[in-house]
XYZ file of C-alpha atoms in Angstrom:
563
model
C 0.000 0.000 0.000
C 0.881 3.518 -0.584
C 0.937 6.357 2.021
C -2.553 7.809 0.754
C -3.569 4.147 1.787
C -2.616 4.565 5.463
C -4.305 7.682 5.192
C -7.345 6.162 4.012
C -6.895 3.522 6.799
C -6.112 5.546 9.453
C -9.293 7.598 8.835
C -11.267 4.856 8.959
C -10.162 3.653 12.467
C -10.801 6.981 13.816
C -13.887 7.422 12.362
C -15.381 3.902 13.842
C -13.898 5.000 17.382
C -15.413 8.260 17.512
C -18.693 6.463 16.553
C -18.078 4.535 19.831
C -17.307 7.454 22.123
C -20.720 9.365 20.974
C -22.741 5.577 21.633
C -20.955 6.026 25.098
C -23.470 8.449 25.931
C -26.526 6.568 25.402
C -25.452 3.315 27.807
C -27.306 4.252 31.171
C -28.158 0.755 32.242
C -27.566 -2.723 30.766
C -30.307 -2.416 28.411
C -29.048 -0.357 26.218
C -25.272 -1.970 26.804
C -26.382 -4.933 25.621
C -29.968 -4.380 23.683
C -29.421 -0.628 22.558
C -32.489 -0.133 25.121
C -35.084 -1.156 22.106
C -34.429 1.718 20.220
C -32.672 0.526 17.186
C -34.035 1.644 14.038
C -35.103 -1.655 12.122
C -32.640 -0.443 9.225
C -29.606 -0.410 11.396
C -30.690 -3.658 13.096
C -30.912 -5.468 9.935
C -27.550 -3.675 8.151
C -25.965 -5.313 10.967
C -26.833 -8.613 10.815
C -26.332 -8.523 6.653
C -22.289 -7.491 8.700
C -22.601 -9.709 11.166
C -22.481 -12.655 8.503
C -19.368 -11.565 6.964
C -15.878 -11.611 7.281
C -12.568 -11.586 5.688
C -13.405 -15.262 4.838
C -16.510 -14.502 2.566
C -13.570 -13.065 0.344
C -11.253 -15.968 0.705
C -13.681 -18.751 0.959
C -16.763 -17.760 -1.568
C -14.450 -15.515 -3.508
C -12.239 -18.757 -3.981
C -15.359 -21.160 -5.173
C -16.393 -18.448 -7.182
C -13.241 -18.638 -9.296
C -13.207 -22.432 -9.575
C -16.916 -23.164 -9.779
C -18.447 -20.336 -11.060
C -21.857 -19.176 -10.095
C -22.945 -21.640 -7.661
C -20.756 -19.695 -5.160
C -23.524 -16.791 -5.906
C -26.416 -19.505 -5.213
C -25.295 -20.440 -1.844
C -24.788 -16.995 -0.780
C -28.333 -16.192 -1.817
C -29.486 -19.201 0.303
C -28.781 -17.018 3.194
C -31.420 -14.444 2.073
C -34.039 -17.314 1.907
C -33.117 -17.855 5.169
C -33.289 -14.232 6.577
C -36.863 -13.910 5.189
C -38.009 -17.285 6.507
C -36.463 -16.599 9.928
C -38.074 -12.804 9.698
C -41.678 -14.368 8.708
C -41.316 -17.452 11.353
C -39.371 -15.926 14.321
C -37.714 -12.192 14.588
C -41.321 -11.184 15.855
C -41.984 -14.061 18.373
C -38.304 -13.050 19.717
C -38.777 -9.774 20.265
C -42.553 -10.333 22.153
C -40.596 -12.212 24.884
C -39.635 -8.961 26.572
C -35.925 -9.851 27.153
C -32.522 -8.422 27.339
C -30.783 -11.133 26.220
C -31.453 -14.764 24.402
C -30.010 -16.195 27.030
C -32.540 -15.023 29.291
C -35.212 -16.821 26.981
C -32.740 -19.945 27.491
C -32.806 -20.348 31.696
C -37.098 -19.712 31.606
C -37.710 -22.171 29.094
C -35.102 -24.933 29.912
C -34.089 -23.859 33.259
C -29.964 -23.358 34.824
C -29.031 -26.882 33.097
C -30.085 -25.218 29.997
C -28.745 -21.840 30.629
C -25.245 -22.859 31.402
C -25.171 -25.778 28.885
C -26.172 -23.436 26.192
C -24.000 -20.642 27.269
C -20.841 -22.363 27.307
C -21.022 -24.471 24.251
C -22.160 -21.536 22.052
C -19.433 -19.205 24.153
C -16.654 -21.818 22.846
C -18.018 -22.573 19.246
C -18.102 -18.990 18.526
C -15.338 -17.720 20.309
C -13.157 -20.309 18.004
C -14.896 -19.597 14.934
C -14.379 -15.305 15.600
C -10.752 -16.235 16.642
C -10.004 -18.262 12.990
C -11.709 -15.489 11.371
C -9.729 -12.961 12.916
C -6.100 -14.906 12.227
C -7.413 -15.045 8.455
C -7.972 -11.317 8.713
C -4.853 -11.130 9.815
C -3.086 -13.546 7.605
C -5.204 -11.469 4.469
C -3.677 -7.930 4.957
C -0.331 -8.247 6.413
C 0.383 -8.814 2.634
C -0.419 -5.483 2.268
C 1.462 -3.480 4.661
C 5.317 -4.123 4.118
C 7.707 -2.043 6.727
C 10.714 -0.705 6.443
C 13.712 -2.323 7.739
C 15.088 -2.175 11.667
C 10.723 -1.587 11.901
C 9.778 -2.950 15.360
C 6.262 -4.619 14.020
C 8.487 -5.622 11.157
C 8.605 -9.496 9.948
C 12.536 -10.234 9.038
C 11.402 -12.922 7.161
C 8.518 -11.123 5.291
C 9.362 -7.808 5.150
C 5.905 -7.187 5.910
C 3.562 -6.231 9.225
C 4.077 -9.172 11.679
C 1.184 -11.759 12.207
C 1.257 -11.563 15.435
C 1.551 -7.673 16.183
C -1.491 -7.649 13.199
C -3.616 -9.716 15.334
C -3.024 -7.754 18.444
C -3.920 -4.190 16.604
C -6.798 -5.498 14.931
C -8.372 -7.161 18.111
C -7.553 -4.113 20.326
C -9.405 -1.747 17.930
C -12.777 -4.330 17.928
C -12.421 -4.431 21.766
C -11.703 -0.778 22.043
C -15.208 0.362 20.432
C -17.662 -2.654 21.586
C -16.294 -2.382 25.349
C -16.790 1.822 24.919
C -19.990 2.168 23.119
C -21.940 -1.464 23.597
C -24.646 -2.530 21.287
C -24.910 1.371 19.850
C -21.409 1.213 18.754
C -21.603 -2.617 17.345
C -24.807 -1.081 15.065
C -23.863 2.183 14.251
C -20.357 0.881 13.071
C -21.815 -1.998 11.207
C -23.764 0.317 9.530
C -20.536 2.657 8.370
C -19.020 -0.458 7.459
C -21.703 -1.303 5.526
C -21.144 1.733 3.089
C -17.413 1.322 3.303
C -18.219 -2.860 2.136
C -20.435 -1.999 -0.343
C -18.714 1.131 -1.832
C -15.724 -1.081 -2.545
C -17.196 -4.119 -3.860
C -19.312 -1.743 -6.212
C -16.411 0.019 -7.592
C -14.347 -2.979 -8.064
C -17.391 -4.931 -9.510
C -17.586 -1.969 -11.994
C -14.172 -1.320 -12.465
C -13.718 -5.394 -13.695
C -16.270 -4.970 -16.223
C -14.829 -1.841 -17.317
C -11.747 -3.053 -18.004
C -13.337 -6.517 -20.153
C -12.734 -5.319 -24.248
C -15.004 -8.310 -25.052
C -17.233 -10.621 -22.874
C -18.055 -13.029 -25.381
C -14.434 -14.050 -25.902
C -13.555 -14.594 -22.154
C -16.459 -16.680 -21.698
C -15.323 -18.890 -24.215
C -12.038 -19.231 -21.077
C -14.088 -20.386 -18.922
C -15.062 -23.715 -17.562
C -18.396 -25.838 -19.172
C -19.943 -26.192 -15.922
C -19.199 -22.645 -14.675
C -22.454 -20.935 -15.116
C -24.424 -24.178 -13.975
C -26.732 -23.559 -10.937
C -24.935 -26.602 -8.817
C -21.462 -28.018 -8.496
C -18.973 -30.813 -7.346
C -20.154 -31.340 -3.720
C -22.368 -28.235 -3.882
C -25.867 -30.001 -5.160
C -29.434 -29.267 -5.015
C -29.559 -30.795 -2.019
C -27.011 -29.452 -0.152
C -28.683 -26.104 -1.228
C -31.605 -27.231 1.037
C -29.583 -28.215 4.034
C -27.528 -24.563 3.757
C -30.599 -22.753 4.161
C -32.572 -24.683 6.771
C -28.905 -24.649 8.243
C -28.782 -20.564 8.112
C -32.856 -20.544 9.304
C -31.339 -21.892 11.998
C -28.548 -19.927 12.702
C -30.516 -16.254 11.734
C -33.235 -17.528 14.018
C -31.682 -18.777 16.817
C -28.114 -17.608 17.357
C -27.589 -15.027 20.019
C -25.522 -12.269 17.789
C -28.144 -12.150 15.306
C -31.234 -12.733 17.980
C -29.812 -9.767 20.011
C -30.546 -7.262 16.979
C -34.119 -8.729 16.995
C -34.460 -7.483 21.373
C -32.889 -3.760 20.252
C -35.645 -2.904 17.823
C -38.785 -1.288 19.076
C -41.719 -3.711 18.012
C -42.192 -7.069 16.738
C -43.221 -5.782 13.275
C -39.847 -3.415 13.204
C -37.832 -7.446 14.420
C -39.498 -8.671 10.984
C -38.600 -5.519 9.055
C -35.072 -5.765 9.510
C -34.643 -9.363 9.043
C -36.261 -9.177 5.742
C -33.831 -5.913 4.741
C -30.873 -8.513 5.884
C -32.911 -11.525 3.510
C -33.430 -9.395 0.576
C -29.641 -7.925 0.789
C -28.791 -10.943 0.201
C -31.150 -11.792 -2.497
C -29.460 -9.696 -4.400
C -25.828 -8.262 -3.216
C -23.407 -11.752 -3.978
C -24.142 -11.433 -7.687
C -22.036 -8.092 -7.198
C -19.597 -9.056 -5.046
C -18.493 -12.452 -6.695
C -18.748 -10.939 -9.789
C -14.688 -9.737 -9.336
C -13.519 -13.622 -9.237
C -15.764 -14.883 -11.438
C -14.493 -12.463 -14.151
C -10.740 -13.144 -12.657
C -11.333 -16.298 -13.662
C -10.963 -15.547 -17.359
C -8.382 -13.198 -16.880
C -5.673 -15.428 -14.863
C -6.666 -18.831 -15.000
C -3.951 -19.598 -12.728
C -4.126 -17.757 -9.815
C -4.780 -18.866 -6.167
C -8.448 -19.216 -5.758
C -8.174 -17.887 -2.210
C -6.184 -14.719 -3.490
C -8.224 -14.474 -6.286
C -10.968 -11.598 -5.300
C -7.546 -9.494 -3.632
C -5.922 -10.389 -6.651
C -8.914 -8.687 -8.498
C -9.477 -5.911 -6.980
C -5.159 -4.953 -6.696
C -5.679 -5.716 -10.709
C -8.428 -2.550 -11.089
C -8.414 -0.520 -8.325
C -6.532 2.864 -8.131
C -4.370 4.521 -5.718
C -5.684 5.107 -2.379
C -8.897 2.842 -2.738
C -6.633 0.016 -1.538
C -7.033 1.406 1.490
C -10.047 1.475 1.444
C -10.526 -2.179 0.543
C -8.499 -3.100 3.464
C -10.864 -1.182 5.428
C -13.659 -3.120 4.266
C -11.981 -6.123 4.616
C -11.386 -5.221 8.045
C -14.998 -4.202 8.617
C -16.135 -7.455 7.382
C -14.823 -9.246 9.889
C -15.008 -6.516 12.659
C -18.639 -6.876 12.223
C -18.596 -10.342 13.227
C -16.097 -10.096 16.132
C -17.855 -7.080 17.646
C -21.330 -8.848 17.430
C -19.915 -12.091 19.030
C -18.316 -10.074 22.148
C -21.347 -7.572 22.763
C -23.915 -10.529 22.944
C -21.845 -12.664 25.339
C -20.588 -10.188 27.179
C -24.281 -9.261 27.730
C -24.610 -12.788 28.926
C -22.372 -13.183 31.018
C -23.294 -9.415 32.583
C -27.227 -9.927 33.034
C -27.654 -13.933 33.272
C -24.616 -14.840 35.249
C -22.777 -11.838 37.518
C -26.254 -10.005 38.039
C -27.942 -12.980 39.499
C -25.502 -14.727 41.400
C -23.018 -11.841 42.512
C -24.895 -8.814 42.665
C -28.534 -8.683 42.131
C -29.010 -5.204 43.267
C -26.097 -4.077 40.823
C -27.179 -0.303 39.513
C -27.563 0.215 35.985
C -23.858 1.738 35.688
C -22.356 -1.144 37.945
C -24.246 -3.493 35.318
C -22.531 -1.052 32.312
C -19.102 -1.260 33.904
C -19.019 -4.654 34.578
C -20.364 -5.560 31.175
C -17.274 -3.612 29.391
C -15.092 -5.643 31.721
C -16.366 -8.781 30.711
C -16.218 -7.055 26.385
C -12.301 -6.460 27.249
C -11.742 -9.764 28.998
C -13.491 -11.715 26.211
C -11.820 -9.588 23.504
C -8.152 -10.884 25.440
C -9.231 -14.564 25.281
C -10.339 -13.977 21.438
C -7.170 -12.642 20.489
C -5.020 -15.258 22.463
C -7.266 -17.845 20.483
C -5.838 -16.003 17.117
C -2.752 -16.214 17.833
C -2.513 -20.000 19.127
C -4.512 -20.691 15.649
C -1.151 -21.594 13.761
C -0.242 -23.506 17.132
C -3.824 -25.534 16.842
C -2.785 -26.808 13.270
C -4.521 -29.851 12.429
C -6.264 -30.079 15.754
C -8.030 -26.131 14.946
C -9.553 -27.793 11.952
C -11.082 -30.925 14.086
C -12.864 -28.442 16.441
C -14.015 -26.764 13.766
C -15.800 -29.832 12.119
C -16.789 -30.300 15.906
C -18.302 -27.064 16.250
C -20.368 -27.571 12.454
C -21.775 -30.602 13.533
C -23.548 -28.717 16.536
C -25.127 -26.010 14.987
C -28.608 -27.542 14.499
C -28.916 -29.365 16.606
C -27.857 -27.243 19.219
C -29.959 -24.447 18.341
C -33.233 -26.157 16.549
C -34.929 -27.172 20.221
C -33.926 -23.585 21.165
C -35.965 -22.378 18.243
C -38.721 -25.210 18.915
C -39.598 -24.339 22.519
C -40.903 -20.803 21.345
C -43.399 -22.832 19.565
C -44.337 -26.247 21.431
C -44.702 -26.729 24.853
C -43.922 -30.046 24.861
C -40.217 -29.608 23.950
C -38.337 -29.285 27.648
C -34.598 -29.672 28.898
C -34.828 -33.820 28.675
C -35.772 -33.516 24.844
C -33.165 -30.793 23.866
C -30.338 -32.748 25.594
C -31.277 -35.874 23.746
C -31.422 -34.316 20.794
C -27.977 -32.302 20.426
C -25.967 -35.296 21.993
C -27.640 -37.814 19.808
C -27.296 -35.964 16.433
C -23.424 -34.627 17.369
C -22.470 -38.004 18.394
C -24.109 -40.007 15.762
C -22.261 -36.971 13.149
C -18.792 -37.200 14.731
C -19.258 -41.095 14.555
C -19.383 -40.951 10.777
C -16.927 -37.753 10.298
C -13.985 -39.011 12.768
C -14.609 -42.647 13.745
C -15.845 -43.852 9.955
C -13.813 -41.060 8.278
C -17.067 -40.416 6.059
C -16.603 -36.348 4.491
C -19.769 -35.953 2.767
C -21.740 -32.750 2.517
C -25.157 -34.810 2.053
C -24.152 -37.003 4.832
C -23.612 -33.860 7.281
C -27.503 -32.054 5.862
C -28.468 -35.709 6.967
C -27.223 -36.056 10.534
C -26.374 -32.407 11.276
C -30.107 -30.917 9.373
C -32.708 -33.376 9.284
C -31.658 -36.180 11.919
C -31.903 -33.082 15.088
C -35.552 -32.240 12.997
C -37.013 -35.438 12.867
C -35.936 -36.120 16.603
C -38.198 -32.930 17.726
C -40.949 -33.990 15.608
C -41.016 -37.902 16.877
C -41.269 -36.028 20.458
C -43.510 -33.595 19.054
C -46.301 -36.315 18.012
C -45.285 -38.651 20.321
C -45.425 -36.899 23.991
C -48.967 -36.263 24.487
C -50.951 -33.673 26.513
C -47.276 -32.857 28.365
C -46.662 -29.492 29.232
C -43.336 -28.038 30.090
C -42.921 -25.881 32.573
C -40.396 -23.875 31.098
C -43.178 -23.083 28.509
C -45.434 -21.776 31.433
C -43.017 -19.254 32.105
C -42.500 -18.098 28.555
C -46.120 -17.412 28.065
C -46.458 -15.278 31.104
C -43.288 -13.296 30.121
C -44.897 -13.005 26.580
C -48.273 -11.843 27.674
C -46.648 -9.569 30.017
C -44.231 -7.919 27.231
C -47.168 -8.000 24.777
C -49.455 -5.707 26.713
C -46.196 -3.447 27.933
C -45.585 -2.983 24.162
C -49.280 -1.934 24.104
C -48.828 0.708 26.799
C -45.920 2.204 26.103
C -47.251 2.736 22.156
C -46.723 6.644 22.766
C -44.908 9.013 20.151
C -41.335 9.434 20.827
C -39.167 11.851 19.742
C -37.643 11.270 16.517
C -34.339 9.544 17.159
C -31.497 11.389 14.615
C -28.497 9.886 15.727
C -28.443 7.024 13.415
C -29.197 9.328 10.778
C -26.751 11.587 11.211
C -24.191 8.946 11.447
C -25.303 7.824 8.183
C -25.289 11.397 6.450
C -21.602 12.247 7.746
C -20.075 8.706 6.501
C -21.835 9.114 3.428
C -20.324 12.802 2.666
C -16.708 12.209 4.120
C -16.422 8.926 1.653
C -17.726 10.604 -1.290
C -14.867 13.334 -0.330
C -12.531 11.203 -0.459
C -13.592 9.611 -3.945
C -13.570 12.833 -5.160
C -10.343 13.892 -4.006
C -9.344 10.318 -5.249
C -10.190 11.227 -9.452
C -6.968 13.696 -8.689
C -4.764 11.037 -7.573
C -5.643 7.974 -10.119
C -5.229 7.384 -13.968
C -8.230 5.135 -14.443
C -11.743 5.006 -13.456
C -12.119 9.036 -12.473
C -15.232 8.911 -14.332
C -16.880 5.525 -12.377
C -15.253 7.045 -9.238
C -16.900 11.174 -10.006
C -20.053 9.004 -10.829
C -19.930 7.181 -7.383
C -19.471 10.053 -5.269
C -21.991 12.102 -6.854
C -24.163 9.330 -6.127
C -23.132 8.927 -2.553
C -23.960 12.713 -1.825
C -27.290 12.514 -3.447
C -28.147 9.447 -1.306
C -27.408 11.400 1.998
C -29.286 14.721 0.804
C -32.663 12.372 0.799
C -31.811 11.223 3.915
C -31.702 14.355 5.525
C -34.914 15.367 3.858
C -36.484 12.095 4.972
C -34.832 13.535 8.841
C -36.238 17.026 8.738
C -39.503 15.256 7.384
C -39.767 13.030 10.092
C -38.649 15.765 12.919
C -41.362 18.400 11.900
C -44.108 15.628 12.140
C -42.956 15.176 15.354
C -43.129 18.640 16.235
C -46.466 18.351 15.137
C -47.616 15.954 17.231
């Protein structure tokens, strides 16, 4: 990178801290810590969890099956926006009825402590791994990027480059830094910048790739028969089916993405903003796979797993590579930051409030829940740095941690709707499905993506359902107490239907991030010798976009003066 890159970089790292001091501000009490005290606009809530599903692996892993496969890569991307609207339609609403602060509230009422710590601390490990690899990858990613002069301190002597490790460490500190400041605020607000960042940079270099193609018809004629065929190798109709119910699962059910359906204000706005996050993905992987999928014809050679950087270092001009490592970055910020505010929030509200201090003060509960964001964020990056150490052994736990995913979360998801599903019937469920799974995957070496959508998808399904037919006129308990929190929460949400002020913050978040990028792509058509046009075009664009939403603001604010 050049030093205009830095620049770009630097600015960027600012910007998402000072977004985190000014969410400081609105963390009274551990609601809005940890559940951004319901007042999330549904827009924000669902921008984030579009983030929360990326990282720097989308680029690596879908960017890399894109360039050998083709468009099947764009298929099972889109599987998680069938998902998002099935979870919105099925679940966001129910979730956000309950009346909690956190899912793992919903967790120790409907299957008790047993429950509560059983799901706590599998999920806490599963994810805390997975957010740990993707942060090493992160790391591993953009180091390339940043060579260092000689005698450099953060130097690699054998690279010549940014060390791993020292990589690791900045890039962890800076997620800790704004999710322990600014809480569930920050994690939105940011995801949201990111957002534009992401998408402005997958857009130009989407648009730059096609720019730079004399003639389409002759590079398709480079390309593989089977490369704009729907399925592929192990990727088959049916495993199609398994990735979304998989995804239903995980949108519906996991904690990061179940925590943006408590912030929002109403059930309806929880259904809103999952179907934004559905519909994004309806239709955003055709653009950003479109990069390797063109590559492909261009370098037939190249490293699939370099082959969207590879891309975009091919078209874009100087300074936006900058600007790609910031979204890079913010991919997989989005993820980390979402992972640490949710259990933090756990641990905070479901375990220190109740057992250590359950008079705590709102602030205590805010003080105590950064704690537990920085101690979490410390563990996270120790796991990122032991990844290389893990070897072999990192990938087994991951395969560990894939086989519980439904199985582990489906009776979660069940007991919202049947009151016959209880503690007994989960249990039996997740450790007959993961054992039966890591059976075939480790003692019968089986590695077959239609044998895991067996055991891992529709084994854990049928299980519920055999209980569901099969355990007549029972009752849980657990579901008791869910349907007096619900009925409680339901008619709260009834009395407290007054007008409130018109909330600008988000909006004005929005507006500045939108102006200061389009500065900087205009200030960029000075420094480049391609693409000022598509760049001029962009920023123009970018400017417009925040002009209607401060018209859409001062709309909204002298209705409410109105009233």
């Amino acid at each position: 990178m050049r030093s205009f890159d830095y620049y770009t970089l630097i600015l960027y790292i600012l910007g998402v801290l000072a977004i985190a001091l000014v969410s400081a501000k609105r963390n009274s009490n551990q609601k809005d810590m940890f559940a951004a005290g319901r007042q999330a606009p549904w827009w924000a809530s669902g921008l984030s969890g579009f983030m929360t599903m990326f990282s720097a692996g989308t680029f690596v892993v879908w960017g890399g099956i894109a360039y050998k496969l083709g468009i099947v890569a764009i298929l099972i991307n889109m599987c998680y926006g069938i998902a998002a609207l099935l979870a919105g339609y099925f679940v966001a609403g129910k979730w956000n009825q309950l009346g909690v602060t956190t899912p793992a509230e919903y967790i120790n009422l409907r299957f008790g402590k047993i429950g509560l710590h059983f799901y706590t601390w599998t999920m806490l490990l599963k994810k805390m791994l997975a957010v740990a690899v993707s942060l090493y990858a992160l790391a591993i990613v953009l180091v390339a990027l940043i060579p260092l002069d000689e005698g450099n301190f953060f130097r690699n002597a054998a690279t010549g480059n940014l060390s791993l490790t020292w990589a690791v460490i900045f890039f962890g500190l800076i997620v800790i830094m704004y999710t322990m400041i600014g809480g569930l605020w920050a994690v939105l607000m940011t995801d949201v910048v990111q957002f534009i960042i992401l998408t402005l940079v997958v857009f130009l270099v989407a648009v730059l790739m096609i720019d730079k193609v004399d003639n389409f018809d002759e590079l398709v004629t480079t390309l593989p028969e089977t490369f704009f065929s729907p399925t592929s190798g192990d990727y088959g109709w049916f495993f199609l089916f398994g990735w979304v119910t998989i995804n239903f699962f995980i949108i519906g059910a996991e904690w990061a993405f179940v925590q943006r359906f408590l912030a929002v204000k109403s059930p309806s706005d929880a259904k809103k903003s999952t179907y934004l996050f559905g519909i994004m993905y309806l239709v955003t992987p055709i653009l950003w796979l479109l990069p390797p999928l063109i590559y492909r014809g261009v370098n037939p050679n190249a490293n699939p797993e370099q082959a969207y950087i590879m891309a975009a270092q091919s078209v874009l001009p100087v300074g936006v590579l900058g600007l790609m490592f910031a979204a890079m970055f913010s991919a997989t910020a989005s993820m980390v930051s979402s992972q640490l505010n949710v259990f933090a929030g756990v641990l905070t509200n479901d375990f220190y409030r109740p057992l250590m201090n359950p008079n705590a003060s709102g602030r205590v509960l805010v003080r105590v829940g950064r704690i537990f964001t920085a101690i979490l964020g410390l563990v996270l990056i120790m796991g990122a740095l032991l990844v290389p150490i893990m070897g072999g052994a990192e990938k087994v736990v991951i395969s560990i941690n894939s086989l519980m995913v439904v199985p582990l979360l489906a009776p979660a998801l069940w007991g919202m709707f049947s009151r016959k599903i209880g503690i007994k019937e989960m249990c039996i469920v997740t450790l007959t499905s993961f054992a039966i799974g890591a059976f075939l995957r480790f003692g019968l070496s089986i590695q077959s993506k239609d044998i895991d959508v067996l055991v891992g998808v529709l084994l854990p399904i049928l299980m519920l359902i055999i209980f569901q037919r099969f355990s007549k006129n029972k009752v849980d308990k657990g579901w008791n107490a869910i349907e007096e929190l619900r009925i409680s929460s339901i008619e709260d949400l009834k009395a407290g239907e007054v007008a409130r002020a018109f909330d600008t913050f988000p909006g004005k978040v929005v507006i500045v991030s939108l102006v200061i990028c389009a500065i900087g792509l205009f200030f960029l058509t000075y420094m480049s010798n391609s693409g000022r046009m598509i760049i001029t075009i962009l920023g123009i664009g970018l400017l417009l976009i925040s002009l209607l939403i401060h018209l859409g603001m001062r709309k909204m604010i002298l209705k409410d003066k109105k009233l």
